[in-house]
Amino acid sequence: MIKPDTLIRNIPERKEEKRLPMEFGLLCWNVHKKNLGYRFHRFFGELCDRYRIDLLALQEVKIDPNTASSLNAYHFSMAPNMRFFRRTYGVLNGSLVPEYDSTALLSTHREGVIQTRKSAIYSTYPMDNGESLLMVNLHAINFRGSDIYRKEIEAVFDAIRHHHGAMIVTGDFNSWNQERVAYLMKLVGALQLQIGEIEHPHLVKSFMNCRLDHIFYRGLKLIESCALDVKKVSDHNALYARFRTL
């Protein structure tokens, strides 16, 4: 049994910036439990060489305390939703700067097929302008009806209504029909979040012409955002966005 407030943390032993820089990059990616393999390690290194990646929002991450991970260069907090043998699975927020804090949230309902809960994680980071950034990363419930989807996605948004500053809400929303998309956009509008318009939108994981992965934000300037073709590694392509603080 995983407690709702369970977190797994990594704190690298190195010196780094204490705040996010004026311009910073975010990588959002459902890695399909492939992040411990050589192919992921090689491809992730290539992404880091090509793009500035200050923040990570990963879903379906796999952590094994006995296996080296390319994510260990980042400060990270992980909200697990499943453990199998010695490995833990869930959503992970990572950063090149130390976070202020992180909080985990588990769904009330379980998936209809595999009977696991879904998790979300909320992390706050210091920005160069002295304010704090709240980043929410979630993997929404999938194999349940619309009523349960609405309740679970609303619980994630309810938990962040108190935050009045800069915010990023991202992840795999499993928004695979128009009803789910419409309700998600209603919640996005209520928080005055902007939609990160993605370059190469055909690369975003979709079902029935509805995108599953999204980046929403406010209190920041979006410089660029695009989908990256990484299907050789995962069944989802990654989303990359570069922001500037106001």
Tab-separated table of C-alpha atoms in Angstrom:
chain	number	residue	atom	x	y	z
A	1	MET	CA	0.000	0.000	0.000
A	2	ILE	CA	1.380	3.410	-0.980
A	3	LYS	CA	0.420	6.322	1.256
A	4	PRO	CA	-0.958	9.431	-0.494
A	5	ASP	CA	1.857	11.613	0.849
A	6	THR	CA	4.685	9.257	-0.135
A	7	LEU	CA	7.596	10.899	-1.961
A	8	ILE	CA	10.883	9.539	-3.253
A	9	ARG	CA	13.608	12.173	-3.471
A	10	ASN	CA	17.005	12.569	-5.079
A	11	ILE	CA	19.418	15.324	-4.036
A	12	PRO	CA	22.602	15.325	-6.148
A	13	GLU	CA	25.884	16.160	-4.458
A	14	ARG	CA	26.994	19.099	-6.573
A	15	LYS	CA	26.835	22.864	-6.643
A	16	GLU	CA	24.217	24.494	-8.822
A	17	GLU	CA	22.237	27.657	-9.332
A	18	LYS	CA	19.892	28.423	-6.452
A	19	ARG	CA	17.138	29.805	-8.696
A	20	LEU	CA	15.706	29.058	-12.096
A	21	PRO	CA	17.329	31.361	-14.668
A	22	MET	CA	15.387	34.056	-16.514
A	23	GLU	CA	14.971	31.610	-19.410
A	24	PHE	CA	14.453	27.945	-18.608
A	25	GLY	CA	13.408	24.797	-20.439
A	26	LEU	CA	10.862	22.124	-19.531
A	27	LEU	CA	10.671	18.551	-20.805
A	28	CYS	CA	7.331	16.767	-20.311
A	29	TRP	CA	7.350	13.098	-21.263
A	30	ASN	CA	5.513	9.862	-20.567
A	31	VAL	CA	8.542	7.563	-20.681
A	32	HIS	CA	6.521	4.321	-20.663
A	33	LYS	CA	8.685	2.773	-17.909
A	34	LYS	CA	11.698	2.768	-20.255
A	35	ASN	CA	13.928	5.254	-18.396
A	36	LEU	CA	16.351	2.667	-16.977
A	37	GLY	CA	17.356	1.272	-20.350
A	38	TYR	CA	20.434	2.116	-22.423
A	39	ARG	CA	18.375	3.545	-25.287
A	40	PHE	CA	16.694	6.037	-22.964
A	41	HIS	CA	20.019	6.984	-21.369
A	42	ARG	CA	21.581	7.668	-24.760
A	43	PHE	CA	18.596	9.564	-26.154
A	44	PHE	CA	18.080	11.610	-22.988
A	45	GLY	CA	21.724	12.673	-23.160
A	46	GLU	CA	21.188	13.785	-26.752
A	47	LEU	CA	18.162	15.836	-25.705
A	48	CYS	CA	20.156	17.513	-22.929
A	49	ASP	CA	22.908	18.390	-25.410
A	50	ARG	CA	20.424	19.885	-27.865
A	51	TYR	CA	17.957	21.603	-25.534
A	52	ARG	CA	18.212	23.462	-22.283
A	53	ILE	CA	16.316	21.271	-19.808
A	54	ASP	CA	16.027	22.879	-16.385
A	55	LEU	CA	12.778	21.155	-15.406
A	56	LEU	CA	11.513	17.612	-15.921
A	57	ALA	CA	7.892	16.473	-15.713
A	58	LEU	CA	7.901	12.739	-16.375
A	59	GLN	CA	5.142	10.142	-16.191
A	60	GLU	CA	5.412	6.346	-15.923
A	61	VAL	CA	8.907	6.648	-14.482
A	62	LYS	CA	10.604	3.560	-13.095
A	63	ILE	CA	13.036	3.846	-10.166
A	64	ASP	CA	15.323	1.043	-8.990
A	65	PRO	CA	17.674	1.856	-6.084
A	66	ASN	CA	20.201	-0.658	-7.429
A	67	THR	CA	20.292	0.689	-10.993
A	68	ALA	CA	22.086	3.835	-12.156
A	69	SER	CA	19.784	6.417	-13.731
A	70	SER	CA	20.431	9.319	-16.079
A	71	LEU	CA	17.963	11.299	-13.951
A	72	ASN	CA	20.296	11.324	-10.949
A	73	ALA	CA	21.922	14.555	-12.153
A	74	TYR	CA	18.646	16.303	-11.250
A	75	HIS	CA	17.068	17.139	-7.957
A	76	PHE	CA	13.845	15.204	-8.160
A	77	SER	CA	10.780	14.219	-6.216
A	78	MET	CA	8.653	11.297	-7.329
A	79	ALA	CA	5.041	10.494	-6.413
A	80	PRO	CA	4.708	6.700	-6.758
A	81	ASN	CA	1.503	4.882	-7.568
A	82	MET	CA	2.846	1.330	-7.799
A	83	ARG	CA	5.643	-0.867	-6.479
A	84	PHE	CA	6.629	-4.142	-8.074
A	85	PHE	CA	9.457	-6.132	-6.513
A	86	ARG	CA	12.129	-3.496	-5.745
A	87	ARG	CA	11.048	-1.059	-8.434
A	88	THR	CA	8.774	1.936	-7.961
A	89	TYR	CA	6.641	3.628	-10.624
A	90	GLY	CA	4.961	7.019	-10.796
A	91	VAL	CA	5.291	10.671	-11.820
A	92	LEU	CA	8.471	12.652	-11.276
A	93	ASN	CA	9.363	16.345	-11.110
A	94	GLY	CA	13.048	17.115	-11.595
A	95	SER	CA	15.058	20.328	-11.661
A	96	LEU	CA	18.600	21.613	-11.875
A	97	VAL	CA	17.868	23.828	-8.864
A	98	PRO	CA	16.741	22.715	-5.409
A	99	GLU	CA	12.980	22.771	-4.990
A	100	TYR	CA	11.220	24.529	-2.149
A	101	ASP	CA	8.881	21.590	-1.558
A	102	SER	CA	6.824	18.882	-3.250
A	103	THR	CA	3.497	17.227	-2.466
A	104	ALA	CA	2.062	13.971	-3.811
A	105	LEU	CA	-1.558	13.207	-4.598
A	106	LEU	CA	-3.050	9.804	-5.372
A	107	SER	CA	-6.353	9.355	-7.151
A	108	THR	CA	-9.295	8.230	-5.041
A	109	HIS	CA	-10.426	5.755	-7.691
A	110	ARG	CA	-8.412	2.948	-9.219
A	111	GLU	CA	-7.955	2.040	-12.852
A	112	GLY	CA	-10.599	-0.418	-13.987
A	113	VAL	CA	-8.165	-2.912	-15.509
A	114	ILE	CA	-5.015	-3.033	-13.398
A	115	GLN	CA	-6.527	-1.635	-10.176
A	116	THR	CA	-3.747	0.918	-9.570
A	117	ARG	CA	-4.270	4.527	-8.573
A	118	LYS	CA	-2.899	7.446	-10.595
A	119	SER	CA	-0.579	10.037	-9.094
A	120	ALA	CA	0.166	13.730	-9.400
A	121	ILE	CA	2.954	15.812	-7.930
A	122	TYR	CA	3.119	19.517	-7.062
A	123	SER	CA	6.529	21.196	-6.761
A	124	THR	CA	7.582	24.804	-6.160
A	125	TYR	CA	10.843	26.323	-7.381
A	126	PRO	CA	12.564	29.680	-6.815
A	127	MET	CA	12.708	31.963	-9.858
A	128	ASP	CA	15.217	34.664	-10.701
A	129	ASN	CA	12.672	37.437	-10.005
A	130	GLY	CA	12.266	36.357	-6.388
A	131	GLU	CA	8.886	34.691	-6.913
A	132	SER	CA	8.097	30.985	-6.858
A	133	LEU	CA	6.963	28.742	-9.702
A	134	LEU	CA	4.426	26.007	-9.034
A	135	MET	CA	4.721	23.040	-11.394
A	136	VAL	CA	2.025	20.366	-11.427
A	137	ASN	CA	2.695	17.069	-13.180
A	138	LEU	CA	-0.044	14.466	-13.454
A	139	HIS	CA	-0.910	11.200	-15.096
A	140	ALA	CA	-4.696	11.257	-15.225
A	141	ILE	CA	-6.972	8.289	-14.744
A	142	ASN	CA	-7.650	6.466	-17.979
A	143	PHE	CA	-9.875	3.375	-17.962
A	144	ARG	CA	-12.845	4.826	-16.062
A	145	GLY	CA	-16.016	6.662	-17.024
A	146	SER	CA	-16.443	10.390	-17.558
A	147	ASP	CA	-17.863	11.085	-14.082
A	148	ILE	CA	-14.846	9.574	-12.363
A	149	TYR	CA	-12.469	11.347	-14.749
A	150	ARG	CA	-14.088	14.696	-13.919
A	151	LYS	CA	-13.859	14.088	-10.175
A	152	GLU	CA	-10.208	13.065	-10.309
A	153	ILE	CA	-9.046	15.855	-12.618
A	154	GLU	CA	-10.980	18.419	-10.582
A	155	ALA	CA	-9.241	17.233	-7.403
A	156	VAL	CA	-5.864	17.985	-9.008
A	157	PHE	CA	-6.934	21.508	-9.976
A	158	ASP	CA	-8.644	22.179	-6.631
A	159	ALA	CA	-5.337	21.588	-4.861
A	160	ILE	CA	-3.672	24.506	-6.694
A	161	ARG	CA	-6.374	27.186	-6.594
A	162	HIS	CA	-4.607	28.871	-3.676
A	163	HIS	CA	-1.473	29.637	-5.733
A	164	HIS	CA	-1.605	33.123	-7.223
A	165	GLY	CA	1.750	33.295	-8.993
A	166	ALA	CA	3.481	31.647	-11.938
A	167	MET	CA	2.293	28.131	-12.684
A	168	ILE	CA	2.828	25.252	-15.100
A	169	VAL	CA	0.348	22.368	-15.288
A	170	THR	CA	1.502	19.548	-17.514
A	171	GLY	CA	1.520	15.796	-18.008
A	172	ASP	CA	-0.470	12.998	-19.580
A	173	PHE	CA	-4.103	14.039	-19.095
A	174	ASN	CA	-5.581	11.012	-20.907
A	175	SER	CA	-7.955	13.487	-22.554
A	176	TRP	CA	-8.940	11.056	-25.293
A	177	ASN	CA	-12.457	12.250	-26.132
A	178	GLN	CA	-14.195	15.592	-26.602
A	179	GLU	CA	-16.044	15.356	-23.292
A	180	ARG	CA	-12.792	15.001	-21.362
A	181	VAL	CA	-11.146	17.768	-23.360
A	182	ALA	CA	-14.063	20.146	-22.759
A	183	TYR	CA	-14.004	19.604	-18.995
A	184	LEU	CA	-10.233	19.951	-18.866
A	185	MET	CA	-10.423	23.265	-20.744
A	186	LYS	CA	-13.084	24.481	-18.325
A	187	LEU	CA	-10.700	23.920	-15.403
A	188	VAL	CA	-7.823	25.483	-17.330
A	189	GLY	CA	-9.900	28.590	-17.995
A	190	ALA	CA	-10.970	28.890	-14.358
A	191	LEU	CA	-7.301	29.182	-13.341
A	192	GLN	CA	-6.577	31.605	-16.207
A	193	LEU	CA	-4.006	29.257	-17.649
A	194	GLN	CA	-2.798	29.643	-21.204
A	195	ILE	CA	-2.479	26.728	-23.599
A	196	GLY	CA	1.032	25.943	-24.770
A	197	GLU	CA	0.548	25.778	-28.539
A	198	ILE	CA	2.800	22.980	-29.753
A	199	GLU	CA	4.882	23.082	-32.908
A	200	HIS	CA	4.609	19.798	-34.850
A	201	PRO	CA	1.249	18.990	-33.182
A	202	HIS	CA	0.890	15.822	-35.269
A	203	LEU	CA	3.643	14.310	-33.112
A	204	VAL	CA	1.672	14.702	-29.873
A	205	LYS	CA	0.203	11.415	-28.619
A	206	SER	CA	-3.472	11.427	-29.575
A	207	PHE	CA	-6.543	9.232	-29.632
A	208	MET	CA	-9.614	9.965	-31.757
A	209	ASN	CA	-8.005	13.303	-32.739
A	210	CYS	CA	-7.727	14.341	-29.086
A	211	ARG	CA	-4.292	15.059	-27.639
A	212	LEU	CA	-3.352	13.315	-24.405
A	213	ASP	CA	-0.311	15.398	-23.399
A	214	HIS	CA	-0.512	19.121	-22.666
A	215	ILE	CA	1.381	22.082	-21.255
A	216	PHE	CA	-0.627	24.881	-19.608
A	217	TYR	CA	0.935	27.919	-17.965
A	218	ARG	CA	0.446	31.414	-16.571
A	219	GLY	CA	2.655	34.206	-15.228
A	220	LEU	CA	5.379	33.311	-17.739
A	221	LYS	CA	6.243	34.146	-21.342
A	222	LEU	CA	6.325	31.122	-23.631
A	223	ILE	CA	9.252	31.443	-26.047
A	224	GLU	CA	8.886	28.138	-27.873
A	225	SER	CA	7.165	24.790	-27.531
A	226	CYS	CA	7.349	21.705	-29.698
A	227	ALA	CA	6.810	17.965	-29.794
A	228	LEU	CA	9.937	15.815	-30.146
A	229	ASP	CA	9.907	12.540	-32.038
A	230	VAL	CA	11.069	10.001	-29.447
A	231	LYS	CA	8.892	7.029	-30.376
A	232	LYS	CA	11.922	4.791	-30.598
A	233	VAL	CA	12.097	5.110	-26.815
A	234	SER	CA	8.486	5.499	-25.631
A	235	ASP	CA	4.935	5.239	-26.939
A	236	HIS	CA	4.555	8.984	-26.234
A	237	ASN	CA	6.553	11.733	-27.884
A	238	ALA	CA	8.030	14.299	-25.522
A	239	LEU	CA	6.909	17.925	-25.235
A	240	TYR	CA	9.513	20.656	-24.848
A	241	ALA	CA	8.837	24.268	-23.852
A	242	ARG	CA	11.097	27.217	-23.124
A	243	PHE	CA	9.836	29.977	-20.850
A	244	ARG	CA	10.973	33.408	-19.706
A	245	THR	CA	10.099	34.861	-16.315
A	246	LEU	CA	8.190	38.147	-16.221
